[in-house]
Each structure stands twice: as C-alpha cells, then as structure tokens.
Amino acid sequence: MNQPIFERDPSQTAGKAKNDVNPLLKLALEIGPLMVFFFTNARGEMLQEKFPVLASIGEPIFMATALFMGATFIALAISWALTRSLPVMPLVSGIVVLVFGALTLYLHNDTFIKMKPTIVNTLFGVILLVGLAFGKSLLGYVFASAFKLDAEGWRKLTLRWGVFFIFLAIVNEVVWRGFSTDTWVWFKVWGIMPITVLFTLFQMPLIQKHTLPEEAKN
C-alpha cells in the first residue's frame, strides 16, 4: 500500500539539482556578502579615504549596506550562472536584503537592514512550522538532494529547524535593539554562523538514525 501523501518521504518527489556547485565555492557565495558587510563597516573610514565616492553614501553602516546588496546580487547571479537555478533560502534572503537595504539607504535609517535577519528567520520558521501543522515536512523538499530520510526524520528535522529559525529571529532582535551597531554587525557575522554550524552538527545523530537504507533510496 502506498504511503499517504503527507507521510511520504519528500525525497521521493523532489528532484536533484541539475548541477552541483563545488562546496568551497558554495560556501564562498553564502558567506562572501557577509564578509563584505563586516569589512566595510569595520574599515569604512579607510575605504572613504581611498575611494572618496563612497563618502557620499554616508556612515560606514550605510556603505556596508550598499556593498552588501551588491555582493548579494553578484552571489545570486553566479549561483544562477552555474546551476541555472536558485536555492529557495538564499533567494528569499537575497530579496529581503535588496528590499530592506534599499529602504535603509533611501530613508537613511539602519533599522531596516538590522531587521532583515529577523524578517527572514521568522519567515522561514513560520513556513516550516505551519507546513508541519498541515502534515508537510517542507524541509525535505529543500534538502532531499542532500539527505534521504524517512518521513519521521523529516518531520523531526523540520520541527527543529523551524524552532531554530524563530530562535535566531529573537536573538537578532535582542542584539540590535540592546547593543551598538558595531556589536550587532560583529554578532551577525561571527556569532550567527558558528551557532548555526553547531546546531547543524547536533542534528547529525538524528539524520544518521533516520537515513534510509541504500535500497530504499532508489
């Protein structure tokens, strides 16, 4: 008997990406824009001295926002050129960066770019948890090409990531509202990434436990 559609392993319905990107290049495309953002904010005055045109943008945080937008667009363009597709999460994050970055520069108010992680993480968290409430483990449709898990594994992993995204949104709100801009930028680049990596590593026992046998993957 076939599994009900809500219980079916998402890997059975999701296809693999047409082209695989080198892991190091993929990592560079993901963290490159963040490094541009951090470096520009930290060395804004030096950059203004070397490139006077940047001074017209304003304070370092606004320069960082402008270059962050540019780097994000370039990263998405390279990803598209290599794979002819854009992963859902980087695409959504990139759109929010461009929209909130534009608002930051137009209104000259850094609140918008500071709220970007809150908006993105809340959006991802709510989508995953609401999908789970309706019986769909949406995370499986995103990562089916990387992992082959049974239905229970996808449900548990989706729940954990949904809660984790909400956690990241709350943490971002606490940091940007309670600390200086430089502290927020530092935490965005050097805090969120290690926390996410550690969280991902802690999911490996779950992934190993619910990974389908080789014969079930085909």
PDB file of N, CA and C in Angstrom, residues 171-181 183-184:
ATOM      1  N   VAL A 171      16.953  36.309  18.852  1.00  0.00           N
ATOM      2  CA  VAL A 171      18.315  36.736  19.219  1.00  0.00           C
ATOM      3  C   VAL A 171      18.703  37.997  18.465  1.00  0.00           C
ATOM      4  N   ASN A 172      18.379  38.053  17.179  1.00  0.00           N
ATOM      5  CA  ASN A 172      18.706  39.253  16.399  1.00  0.00           C
ATOM      6  C   ASN A 172      18.019  40.483  16.962  1.00  0.00           C
ATOM      7  N   GLU A 173      16.753  40.336  17.353  1.00  0.00           N
ATOM      8  CA  GLU A 173      16.027  41.460  17.934  1.00  0.00           C
ATOM      9  C   GLU A 173      16.700  41.938  19.221  1.00  0.00           C
ATOM     10  N   VAL A 174      17.109  41.005  20.059  1.00  0.00           N
ATOM     11  CA  VAL A 174      17.752  41.352  21.325  1.00  0.00           C
ATOM     12  C   VAL A 174      19.059  42.103  21.080  1.00  0.00           C
ATOM     13  N   VAL A 175      19.865  41.613  20.126  1.00  0.00           N
ATOM     14  CA  VAL A 175      21.188  42.196  19.895  1.00  0.00           C
ATOM     15  C   VAL A 175      21.087  43.570  19.257  1.00  0.00           C
ATOM     16  N   TRP A 176      20.269  43.716  18.198  1.00  0.00           N
ATOM     17  CA  TRP A 176      20.271  45.018  17.526  1.00  0.00           C
ATOM     18  C   TRP A 176      19.572  46.094  18.351  1.00  0.00           C
ATOM     19  N   ARG A 177      18.622  45.693  19.180  1.00  0.00           N
ATOM     20  CA  ARG A 177      17.930  46.681  19.999  1.00  0.00           C
ATOM     21  C   ARG A 177      18.689  47.020  21.283  1.00  0.00           C
ATOM     22  N   GLY A 178      19.499  46.089  21.763  1.00  0.00           N
ATOM     23  CA  GLY A 178      20.150  46.286  23.054  1.00  0.00           C
ATOM     24  C   GLY A 178      21.612  46.655  23.003  1.00  0.00           C
ATOM     25  N   PHE A 179      22.228  46.586  21.806  1.00  0.00           N
ATOM     26  CA  PHE A 179      23.663  46.838  21.715  1.00  0.00           C
ATOM     27  C   PHE A 179      23.975  47.792  20.562  1.00  0.00           C
ATOM     28  N   SER A 180      25.234  48.154  20.452  1.00  0.00           N
ATOM     29  CA  SER A 180      25.648  49.120  19.422  1.00  0.00           C
ATOM     30  C   SER A 180      25.594  48.476  18.038  1.00  0.00           C
ATOM     31  N   THR A 181      25.649  49.338  17.018  1.00  0.00           N
ATOM     32  CA  THR A 181      25.638  48.852  15.640  1.00  0.00           C
ATOM     33  C   THR A 181      26.840  47.968  15.356  1.00  0.00           C
ATOM     34  N   THR A 183      28.515  46.140  17.439  1.00  0.00           N
ATOM     35  CA  THR A 183      28.311  44.851  18.111  1.00  0.00           C
ATOM     36  C   THR A 183      27.358  43.983  17.323  1.00  0.00           C
ATOM     37  N   TRP A 184      26.294  44.600  16.810  1.00  0.00           N
ATOM     38  CA  TRP A 184      25.331  43.838  16.013  1.00  0.00           C
ATOM     39  C   TRP A 184      25.984  43.284  14.754  1.00  0.00           C
TER      40      TRP A 184
END
